[in-house]
CSV table of N, CA, C and O in Angstrom, one decimal:
chain,number,residue,atom,x,y,z
A,1252,MET,N,0.8,-1.2,0.0
A,1252,MET,CA,0.0,0.0,0.0
A,1252,MET,C,0.9,1.2,0.0
A,1252,MET,O,0.6,2.2,-0.8
A,1253,GLY,N,1.9,1.3,0.8
A,1253,GLY,CA,2.8,2.5,0.9
A,1253,GLY,C,3.6,2.7,-0.4
A,1253,GLY,O,3.8,3.8,-0.7
A,1254,ASP,N,3.9,1.6,-1.0
A,1254,ASP,CA,4.6,1.7,-2.3
A,1254,ASP,C,3.8,2.3,-3.4
A,1254,ASP,O,4.3,3.2,-4.1
A,1255,SER,N,2.5,2.0,-3.5
A,1255,SER,CA,1.7,2.6,-4.5
A,1255,SER,C,1.5,4.1,-4.3
A,1255,SER,O,1.4,4.9,-5.2
A,1256,ILE,N,1.4,4.4,-3.0
A,1256,ILE,CA,1.2,5.9,-2.7
A,1256,ILE,C,2.4,6.6,-3.0
A,1256,ILE,O,2.4,7.7,-3.6
A,1257,MET,N,3.6,6.1,-2.7
A,1257,MET,CA,4.8,6.8,-3.0
A,1257,MET,C,5.0,6.9,-4.6
A,1257,MET,O,5.5,7.9,-5.1
A,1258,THR,N,4.7,5.8,-5.3
A,1258,THR,CA,4.8,5.8,-6.7
A,1258,THR,C,3.9,6.9,-7.3
A,1258,THR,O,4.3,7.6,-8.2
A,1259,THR,N,2.7,7.0,-6.8
A,1259,THR,CA,1.7,8.0,-7.3
A,1259,THR,C,2.2,9.4,-7.0
A,1259,THR,O,2.1,10.3,-7.8
A,1260,LEU,N,2.7,9.6,-5.8
A,1260,LEU,CA,3.2,10.9,-5.4
A,1260,LEU,C,4.4,11.3,-6.3
A,1260,LEU,O,4.5,12.5,-6.7
A,1261,TYR,N,5.3,10.3,-6.6
A,1261,TYR,CA,6.4,10.6,-7.5
A,1261,TYR,C,5.9,11.0,-8.9
A,1261,TYR,O,6.4,11.9,-9.5
A,1262,SER,N,4.9,10.2,-9.4
A,1262,SER,CA,4.4,10.5,-10.7
A,1262,SER,C,3.8,11.9,-10.8
A,1262,SER,O,4.0,12.6,-11.7
A,1263,VAL,N,3.0,12.2,-9.8
A,1263,VAL,CA,2.4,13.5,-9.8
A,1263,VAL,C,3.4,14.6,-9.6
A,1263,VAL,O,3.4,15.7,-10.2
A,1264,GLY,N,4.4,14.4,-8.8
A,1264,GLY,CA,5.5,15.4,-8.5
A,1264,GLY,C,6.3,15.6,-9.8
A,1264,GLY,O,6.8,16.7,-10.0
A,1265,SER,N,6.5,14.6,-10.6
A,1265,SER,CA,7.3,14.7,-11.8
A,1265,SER,C,6.7,15.5,-12.9
A,1265,SER,O,7.3,16.0,-13.8
A,1266,ILE,N,5.4,15.7,-12.8
A,1266,ILE,CA,4.7,16.4,-13.8
A,1266,ILE,C,4.5,17.9,-13.5
A,1266,ILE,O,4.2,18.7,-14.3
A,1267,ILE,N,4.8,18.3,-12.2
A,1267,ILE,CA,4.6,19.7,-11.8
A,1267,ILE,C,5.6,20.6,-12.6
A,1267,ILE,O,5.1,21.7,-13.1
A,1268,SER,N,6.8,20.3,-12.7
A,1268,SER,CA,7.8,21.2,-13.3
A,1268,SER,C,7.4,21.4,-14.8
A,1268,SER,O,7.4,22.6,-15.3
A,1269,PRO,N,7.2,20.4,-15.6
A,1269,PRO,CA,6.8,20.6,-17.0
A,1269,PRO,C,5.5,21.4,-17.1
A,1269,PRO,O,5.3,22.1,-18.1
A,1270,LEU,N,4.6,21.2,-16.2
A,1270,LEU,CA,3.3,21.9,-16.2
A,1270,LEU,C,3.5,23.4,-16.0
A,1270,LEU,O,3.0,24.2,-16.7
A,1271,ILE,N,4.4,23.7,-15.0
A,1271,ILE,CA,4.7,25.1,-14.8
A,1271,ILE,C,5.4,25.8,-16.0
A,1271,ILE,O,5.0,26.9,-16.4
A,1272,VAL,N,6.3,25.1,-16.6
A,1272,VAL,CA,7.0,25.6,-17.8
A,1272,VAL,C,5.9,25.8,-18.9
A,1272,VAL,O,5.9,26.8,-19.6
A,1273,PHE,N,5.0,24.8,-19.1
A,1273,PHE,CA,4.0,24.9,-20.1
A,1273,PHE,C,3.1,26.1,-19.9
A,1273,PHE,O,2.8,26.9,-20.8
A,1274,ILE,N,2.7,26.3,-18.6
A,1274,ILE,CA,1.8,27.4,-18.3
A,1274,ILE,C,2.5,28.8,-18.6
A,1274,ILE,O,1.9,29.7,-19.1
A,1275,ALA,N,3.8,28.9,-18.2
A,1275,ALA,CA,4.6,30.1,-18.5
A,1275,ALA,C,4.7,30.3,-20.0
A,1275,ALA,O,4.5,31.5,-20.4
A,1276,CYS,N,4.9,29.3,-20.8
A,1276,CYS,CA,5.0,29.4,-22.2
A,1276,CYS,C,3.6,29.8,-22.8
A,1276,CYS,O,3.6,30.7,-23.7
A,1277,ALA,N,2.6,29.3,-22.3
A,1277,ALA,CA,1.2,29.6,-22.8
A,1277,ALA,C,0.9,31.1,-22.5
A,1277,ALA,O,0.3,31.8,-23.3
A,1278,TYR,N,1.3,31.5,-21.3
A,1278,TYR,CA,1.2,33.0,-20.9
A,1278,TYR,C,2.0,33.9,-21.8
A,1278,TYR,O,1.5,34.9,-22.3
A,1279,TYR,N,3.2,33.4,-22.2
A,1279,TYR,CA,4.1,34.2,-23.1
A,1279,TYR,C,3.4,34.3,-24.4
A,1279,TYR,O,3.4,35.4,-25.1
A,1280,VAL,N,2.9,33.2,-24.9
A,1280,VAL,CA,2.2,33.2,-26.3
A,1280,VAL,C,1.0,34.1,-26.2
A,1280,VAL,O,0.7,34.8,-27.2
A,1281,SER,N,0.3,34.1,-25.1
A,1281,SER,CA,-0.9,35.0,-25.0
A,1281,SER,C,-0.5,36.5,-25.1
A,1281,SER,O,-1.3,37.3,-25.5
A,1282,LYS,N,0.7,36.8,-24.7
A,1282,LYS,CA,1.2,38.2,-24.7
A,1282,LYS,C,1.8,38.5,-26.0
A,1282,LYS,O,1.7,39.7,-26.5
A,1283,GLN,N,2.6,37.6,-26.6
A,1283,GLN,CA,3.3,37.9,-27.8
A,1283,GLN,C,3.4,36.6,-28.7
A,1283,GLN,O,4.0,35.6,-28.3
A,1284,VAL,N,2.7,36.6,-29.8
A,1284,VAL,CA,2.7,35.5,-30.7
A,1284,VAL,C,3.8,35.7,-31.7
A,1284,VAL,O,3.6,36.4,-32.6
A,1285,LYS,N,4.9,35.1,-31.4
A,1285,LYS,CA,6.1,35.2,-32.3
A,1285,LYS,C,6.7,33.8,-32.4
A,1285,LYS,O,6.3,32.9,-31.7
A,1286,ALA,N,7.7,33.7,-33.2
A,1286,ALA,CA,8.4,32.4,-33.5
A,1286,ALA,C,8.9,31.8,-32.2
A,1286,ALA,O,8.7,30.6,-31.9
A,1287,ASP,N,9.5,32.6,-31.4
A,1287,ASP,CA,10.1,32.1,-30.1
A,1287,ASP,C,9.1,31.6,-29.2
A,1287,ASP,O,9.2,30.5,-28.6
A,1288,SER,N,8.0,32.3,-29.0
A,1288,SER,CA,6.9,31.9,-28.1
A,1288,SER,C,6.3,30.6,-28.6
A,1288,SER,O,6.0,29.7,-27.8
A,1289,ILE,N,6.0,30.5,-29.9
A,1289,ILE,CA,5.4,29.3,-30.4
A,1289,ILE,C,6.3,28.1,-30.3
A,1289,ILE,O,5.8,27.0,-29.9
A,1290,LEU,N,7.6,28.2,-30.6
A,1290,LEU,CA,8.5,27.1,-30.5
A,1290,LEU,C,8.6,26.6,-29.0
A,1290,LEU,O,8.6,25.4,-28.8
A,1291,MET,N,8.7,27.6,-28.1
A,1291,MET,CA,8.7,27.2,-26.7
A,1291,MET,C,7.4,26.5,-26.2
A,1291,MET,O,7.5,25.6,-25.4
A,1292,LEU,N,6.3,27.0,-26.7
A,1292,LEU,CA,5.0,26.4,-26.4
A,1292,LEU,C,5.0,24.9,-26.9
A,1292,LEU,O,4.5,24.0,-26.2
A,1293,ILE,N,5.4,24.8,-28.2
A,1293,ILE,CA,5.3,23.4,-28.8
A,1293,ILE,C,6.3,22.5,-28.0
A,1293,ILE,O,5.9,21.4,-27.6
A,1294,GLY,N,7.5,23.0,-27.7
A,1294,GLY,CA,8.5,22.1,-27.0
A,1294,GLY,C,8.0,21.8,-25.6
A,1294,GLY,O,8.1,20.6,-25.2
A,1295,SER,N,7.5,22.8,-24.9
A,1295,SER,CA,7.0,22.5,-23.5
A,1295,SER,C,5.8,21.6,-23.5
A,1295,SER,O,5.6,20.8,-22.6
A,1296,GLY,N,4.9,21.8,-24.5
A,1296,GLY,CA,3.7,21.0,-24.5
A,1296,GLY,C,4.0,19.6,-24.8
A,1296,GLY,O,3.4,18.7,-24.2
A,1297,MET,N,4.9,19.3,-25.8
A,1297,MET,CA,5.3,18.0,-26.1
A,1297,MET,C,6.0,17.3,-24.9
A,1297,MET,O,5.8,16.2,-24.6
A,1298,SER,N,6.8,18.1,-24.2
A,1298,SER,CA,7.5,17.6,-23.0
A,1298,SER,C,6.5,17.3,-21.9
A,1298,SER,O,6.7,16.2,-21.2
A,1299,LEU,N,5.5,18.1,-21.7
A,1299,LEU,CA,4.4,17.8,-20.7
A,1299,LEU,C,3.7,16.5,-21.1
A,1299,LEU,O,3.5,15.6,-20.2
A,1300,LEU,N,3.4,16.3,-22.3
A,1300,LEU,CA,2.7,15.1,-22.8
A,1300,LEU,C,3.6,13.9,-22.6
A,1300,LEU,O,3.1,12.8,-22.1
A,1301,LEU,N,4.9,14.0,-22.9
A,1301,LEU,CA,5.8,12.9,-22.7
A,1301,LEU,C,6.0,12.6,-21.2
A,1301,LEU,O,6.1,11.4,-20.9
A,1302,THR,N,6.0,13.6,-20.4
A,1302,THR,CA,6.1,13.3,-18.9
A,1302,THR,C,4.9,12.5,-18.5
A,1302,THR,O,5.0,11.5,-17.7
A,1303,GLY,N,3.7,12.9,-19.0
A,1303,GLY,CA,2.5,12.1,-18.6
A,1303,GLY,C,2.6,10.7,-19.2
A,1303,GLY,O,2.2,9.7,-18.5
A,1304,PHE,N,3.2,10.5,-20.4
A,1304,PHE,CA,3.3,9.2,-21.0
A,1304,PHE,C,4.3,8.4,-20.1
A,1304,PHE,O,4.0,7.2,-19.8
A,1305,TYR,N,5.4,8.9,-19.7
A,1305,TYR,CA,6.4,8.2,-18.9
A,1305,TYR,C,5.9,7.9,-17.5
A,1305,TYR,O,6.1,6.8,-17.0
A,1306,SER,N,5.1,8.8,-16.9
A,1306,SER,CA,4.7,8.7,-15.5
A,1306,SER,C,3.5,7.9,-15.3
A,1306,SER,O,3.3,7.2,-14.3
A,1307,PHE,N,2.5,8.0,-16.3
A,1307,PHE,CA,1.2,7.4,-16.0
A,1307,PHE,C,0.9,6.3,-17.1
A,1307,PHE,O,0.5,5.2,-16.7
A,1308,LEU,N,1.0,6.7,-18.4
A,1308,LEU,CA,0.5,5.8,-19.4
A,1308,LEU,C,1.4,4.5,-19.6
A,1308,LEU,O,0.8,3.4,-19.6
A,1309,MET,N,2.7,4.7,-19.6
A,1309,MET,CA,3.5,3.5,-19.8
A,1309,MET,C,3.4,2.5,-18.6
A,1309,MET,O,3.3,1.3,-18.8
A,1310,PRO,N,3.5,3.0,-17.4
A,1310,PRO,CA,3.3,2.0,-16.3
A,1310,PRO,C,2.0,1.3,-16.3
A,1310,PRO,O,1.9,0.1,-16.0
A,1311,TYR,N,0.9,2.0,-16.7
A,1311,TYR,CA,-0.4,1.4,-16.9
A,1311,TYR,C,-0.4,0.3,-18.0
A,1311,TYR,O,-0.9,-0.8,-17.8
A,1312,PHE,N,0.2,0.7,-19.1
A,1312,PHE,CA,0.3,-0.3,-20.2
A,1312,PHE,C,1.1,-1.5,-19.8
A,1312,PHE,O,0.7,-2.7,-20.1
A,1313,MET,N,2.2,-1.3,-19.1
A,1313,MET,CA,3.1,-2.4,-18.7
A,1313,MET,C,2.3,-3.3,-17.8
A,1313,MET,O,2.5,-4.5,-17.8
A,1314,GLN,N,1.5,-2.7,-16.9
A,1314,GLN,CA,0.8,-3.5,-15.9
A,1314,GLN,C,-0.4,-4.2,-16.5
A,1314,GLN,O,-0.6,-5.4,-16.3
A,1315,SER,N,-1.2,-3.5,-17.2
A,1315,SER,CA,-2.5,-4.0,-17.7
A,1315,SER,C,-2.3,-5.0,-18.9
A,1315,SER,O,-3.0,-5.9,-19.1
A,1316,ARG,N,-1.4,-4.6,-19.8
A,1316,ARG,CA,-1.2,-5.4,-21.0
A,1316,ARG,C,0.0,-6.4,-20.9
A,1316,ARG,O,0.1,-7.2,-21.8
A,1317,GLY,N,0.8,-6.3,-19.9
A,1317,GLY,CA,1.9,-7.2,-19.8
A,1317,GLY,C,2.9,-7.1,-21.0
A,1317,GLY,O,3.2,-8.1,-21.6
A,1318,LEU,N,3.3,-5.9,-21.3
A,1318,LEU,CA,4.1,-5.7,-22.5
A,1318,LEU,C,5.4,-6.4,-22.4
A,1318,LEU,O,6.0,-6.5,-21.3
A,1319,SER,N,5.9,-6.9,-23.5
A,1319,SER,CA,7.2,-7.5,-23.5
A,1319,SER,C,8.3,-6.5,-23.4
A,1319,SER,O,8.1,-5.3,-23.6
A,1320,VAL,N,9.5,-6.9,-23.2
A,1320,VAL,CA,10.7,-6.0,-23.1
A,1320,VAL,C,10.8,-5.3,-24.5
A,1320,VAL,O,11.1,-4.1,-24.6
A,1321,THR,N,10.7,-6.1,-25.6
A,1321,THR,CA,10.8,-5.5,-26.9
A,1321,THR,C,9.8,-4.4,-27.2
A,1321,THR,O,10.1,-3.4,-27.7
A,1322,GLU,N,8.5,-4.7,-26.8
A,1322,GLU,CA,7.5,-3.7,-27.0
A,1322,GLU,C,7.7,-2.4,-26.2
A,1322,GLU,O,7.6,-1.3,-26.7
A,1323,THR,N,8.1,-2.7,-24.9
A,1323,THR,CA,8.4,-1.5,-24.0
A,1323,THR,C,9.5,-0.7,-24.6
A,1323,THR,O,9.5,0.5,-24.6
A,1324,THR,N,10.6,-1.4,-25.0
A,1324,THR,CA,11.7,-0.7,-25.6
A,1324,THR,C,11.4,0.2,-26.8
A,1324,THR,O,11.8,1.3,-27.0
A,1325,SER,N,10.5,-0.4,-27.7
A,1325,SER,CA,10.1,0.4,-28.9
A,1325,SER,C,9.3,1.6,-28.5
A,1325,SER,O,9.5,2.7,-29.1
A,1326,TYR,N,8.4,1.5,-27.5
A,1326,TYR,CA,7.7,2.7,-27.1
A,1326,TYR,C,8.6,3.7,-26.5
A,1326,TYR,O,8.4,4.9,-26.8
A,1327,TYR,N,9.5,3.3,-25.7
A,1327,TYR,CA,10.5,4.3,-25.1
A,1327,TYR,C,11.4,4.9,-26.2
A,1327,TYR,O,11.8,6.0,-26.0
A,1328,THR,N,11.8,4.1,-27.2
A,1328,THR,CA,12.6,4.7,-28.3
A,1328,THR,C,11.8,5.7,-29.0
A,1328,THR,O,12.4,6.8,-29.3
A,1329,ILE,N,10.6,5.5,-29.4
A,1329,ILE,CA,9.8,6.5,-30.1
A,1329,ILE,C,9.6,7.7,-29.2
A,1329,ILE,O,9.7,8.9,-29.7
A,1330,ALA,N,9.3,7.5,-27.9
A,1330,ALA,CA,9.1,8.6,-27.0
A,1330,ALA,C,10.4,9.4,-26.9
A,1330,ALA,O,10.4,10.7,-26.8
A,1331,GLY,N,11.5,8.7,-26.9
A,1331,GLY,CA,12.8,9.4,-26.8
A,1331,GLY,C,13.1,10.3,-28.0
A,1331,GLY,O,13.6,11.4,-27.9
A,1332,ILE,N,12.7,9.8,-29.2
A,1332,ILE,CA,12.9,10.6,-30.4
A,1332,ILE,C,12.0,11.8,-30.3
A,1332,ILE,O,12.5,13.0,-30.7
A,1333,ILE,N,10.8,11.7,-29.9
A,1333,ILE,CA,9.9,12.8,-29.8
A,1333,ILE,C,10.4,13.8,-28.8
A,1333,ILE,O,10.4,15.0,-28.9
A,1334,SER,N,10.9,13.3,-27.7
A,1334,SER,CA,11.5,14.1,-26.6
A,1334,SER,C,12.7,14.9,-27.1
A,1334,SER,O,12.8,16.1,-26.8
A,1335,PHE,N,13.5,14.3,-27.9
A,1335,PHE,CA,14.6,15.0,-28.5
A,1335,PHE,C,14.1,16.2,-29.3
A,1335,PHE,O,14.7,17.3,-29.2
A,1336,PHE,N,13.1,16.0,-30.2
A,1336,PHE,CA,12.6,17.1,-31.0
A,1336,PHE,C,11.9,18.2,-30.2
A,1336,PHE,O,12.0,19.4,-30.5
A,1337,SER,N,11.2,17.8,-29.1
A,1337,SER,CA,10.6,18.8,-28.3
A,1337,SER,C,11.6,19.6,-27.6
A,1337,SER,O,11.5,20.8,-27.4
A,1338,GLY,N,12.7,19.0,-27.1
A,1338,GLY,CA,13.8,19.7,-26.5
A,1338,GLY,C,14.5,20.7,-27.5
A,1338,GLY,O,14.8,21.8,-27.1
A,1339,ILE,N,14.6,20.3,-28.7
A,1339,ILE,CA,15.2,21.2,-29.7
A,1339,ILE,C,14.3,22.3,-30.0
A,1339,ILE,O,14.8,23.5,-30.1
A,1340,CYS,N,13.0,22.1,-30.1
A,1340,CYS,CA,12.0,23.2,-30.3
A,1340,CYS,C,12.1,24.2,-29.2
A,1340,CYS,O,12.2,25.4,-29.4
A,1341,PHE,N,12.1,23.7,-27.9
A,1341,PHE,CA,12.2,24.6,-26.8
A,1341,PHE,C,13.5,25.4,-26.8
A,1341,PHE,O,13.5,26.6,-26.5
A,1342,ALA,N,14.6,24.7,-27.0
A,1342,ALA,CA,15.9,25.3,-27.0
A,1342,ALA,C,16.0,26.4,-28.0
A,1342,ALA,O,16.6,27.5,-27.8
A,1343,VAL,N,15.6,26.1,-29.2
A,1343,VAL,CA,15.7,27.1,-30.3
A,1343,VAL,C,14.8,28.3,-30.0
A,1343,VAL,O,15.2,29.5,-30.1
A,1344,GLY,N,13.6,28.1,-29.5
A,1344,GLY,CA,12.7,29.2,-29.0
A,1344,GLY,C,13.4,30.0,-27.9
A,1344,GLY,O,13.3,31.3,-28.0
A,1345,LEU,N,14.0,29.4,-27.0
A,1345,LEU,CA,14.6,30.1,-25.9
A,1345,LEU,C,15.8,30.9,-26.4
A,1345,LEU,O,16.0,32.0,-26.0
A,1346,PHE,N,16.6,30.3,-27.3
A,1346,PHE,CA,17.7,31.0,-27.8
A,1346,PHE,C,17.3,32.3,-28.6
A,1346,PHE,O,17.9,33.3,-28.5
A,1347,ILE,N,16.2,32.1,-29.4
A,1347,ILE,CA,15.7,33.3,-30.1
A,1347,ILE,C,15.2,34.4,-29.1
A,1347,ILE,O,15.5,35.6,-29.3
A,1348,LEU,N,14.5,34.0,-28.1
A,1348,LEU,CA,14.1,34.9,-27.0
A,1348,LEU,C,15.3,35.6,-26.4
A,1348,LEU,O,15.3,36.9,-26.3
A,1349,ILE,N,16.3,34.9,-26.0
A,1349,ILE,CA,17.5,35.5,-25.4
A,1349,ILE,C,18.2,36.4,-26.4
A,1349,ILE,O,18.6,37.5,-26.0
A,1350,ASN,N,18.3,36.0,-27.6
A,1350,ASN,CA,19.0,36.8,-28.6
A,1350,ASN,C,18.2,38.1,-28.8
A,1350,ASN,O,18.8,39.2,-28.9
A,1351,ASN,N,16.9,38.0,-29.0
A,1351,ASN,CA,16.1,39.2,-29.1
A,1351,ASN,C,16.2,40.1,-27.9
A,1351,ASN,O,16.2,41.4,-28.1
A,1352,THR,N,16.2,39.6,-26.7
A,1352,THR,CA,16.3,40.4,-25.5
A,1352,THR,C,17.6,41.1,-25.4
A,1352,THR,O,17.7,42.3,-25.1
A,1353,VAL,N,18.7,40.4,-25.7
A,1353,VAL,CA,20.0,41.0,-25.7
A,1353,VAL,C,20.1,42.1,-26.7
A,1353,VAL,O,20.7,43.2,-26.4
A,1354,ASN,N,19.6,41.9,-27.9
A,1354,ASN,CA,19.7,42.9,-29.0
A,1354,ASN,C,18.8,44.1,-28.6
A,1354,ASN,O,19.1,45.2,-29.0
A,1355,ALA,N,17.7,43.8,-28.0
A,1355,ALA,CA,16.8,45.0,-27.5
A,1355,ALA,C,17.5,45.8,-26.5
A,1355,ALA,O,17.4,47.0,-26.5
A,1356,ASN,N,18.3,45.2,-25.6
A,1356,ASN,CA,19.0,45.9,-24.6
A,1356,ASN,C,20.1,46.8,-25.2
A,1356,ASN,O,20.4,47.8,-24.7
A,1357,LYS,N,20.7,46.3,-26.3
A,1357,LYS,CA,21.7,47.1,-27.0
A,1357,LYS,C,21.1,48.3,-27.7
A,1357,LYS,O,21.8,49.3,-27.8
A,1358,SER,N,19.9,48.2,-28.1
A,1358,SER,CA,19.2,49.3,-28.8
A,1358,SER,C,18.8,50.4,-27.9
A,1358,SER,O,18.7,51.5,-28.3
A,1359,PHE,N,18.5,50.0,-26.6
A,1359,PHE,CA,18.1,51.0,-25.6
A,1359,PHE,C,19.0,51.0,-24.4
A,1359,PHE,O,18.6,50.6,-23.3
A,1360,PRO,N,20.3,51.3,-24.5
A,1360,PRO,CA,21.2,51.1,-23.4
A,1360,PRO,C,20.9,52.0,-22.2
A,1360,PRO,O,21.3,51.6,-21.1
A,1361,HIS,N,20.2,53.1,-22.4
A,1361,HIS,CA,20.0,54.0,-21.2
A,1361,HIS,C,18.8,53.5,-20.4
A,1361,HIS,O,18.6,54.0,-19.3
A,1362,GLN,N,18.0,52.6,-20.9
A,1362,GLN,CA,16.8,52.1,-20.2
A,1362,GLN,C,17.2,51.1,-19.1
A,1362,GLN,O,16.5,50.8,-18.2
A,1363,PHE,N,18.4,50.4,-19.3
A,1363,PHE,CA,18.8,49.4,-18.4
A,1363,PHE,C,20.1,49.8,-17.7
A,1363,PHE,O,21.0,50.4,-18.3
A,1364,PRO,N,20.2,49.4,-16.4
A,1364,PRO,CA,21.4,49.8,-15.7
A,1364,PRO,C,22.6,49.0,-16.2
A,1364,PRO,O,22.4,47.9,-16.8
A,1365,PRO,N,23.8,49.5,-16.1
A,1365,PRO,CA,25.0,48.7,-16.6
A,1365,PRO,C,25.2,47.5,-15.8
A,1365,PRO,O,24.9,47.4,-14.6
A,1366,ASN,N,25.8,46.5,-16.5
A,1366,ASN,CA,26.1,45.2,-15.8
A,1366,ASN,C,27.4,45.4,-15.0
A,1366,ASN,O,28.4,45.7,-15.6
A,1367,GLU,N,27.3,45.3,-13.7
A,1367,GLU,CA,28.5,45.5,-12.9
A,1367,GLU,C,29.3,44.2,-12.7
A,1367,GLU,O,30.4,44.3,-12.1
A,1368,PHE,N,28.9,43.1,-13.3
A,1368,PHE,CA,29.7,41.9,-13.1
A,1368,PHE,C,30.6,41.6,-14.3
A,1368,PHE,O,31.2,40.5,-14.4
A,1369,LYS,N,30.8,42.5,-15.2
A,1369,LYS,CA,31.7,42.3,-16.3
A,1369,LYS,C,33.2,42.4,-15.9
A,1369,LYS,O,33.6,43.1,-15.1
């Protein structure tokens, strides 16, 4: 009984971080619909879905269907490939956002205090 409660808490806990990132990206898209916000939303959304897949769906399939090692490996391989592309989407969007922010700071140098850590 205690094991199933801990497993459930771990599964729910593992989805909190991707959910917060997805909500932040959705908020950003609601404020500015640009390439960076869309890429970050796609990447974080796919990551959130994959976290649900890893935490809830795969354990359910493995228990209810008794998947073989080969079937389980193929599901995880496909999910890993999707995870790679979602990470790339998010990273490219984040890089564009950072690049645009740095360039905007260069355009308006008097609006921002100087960086004292250089």
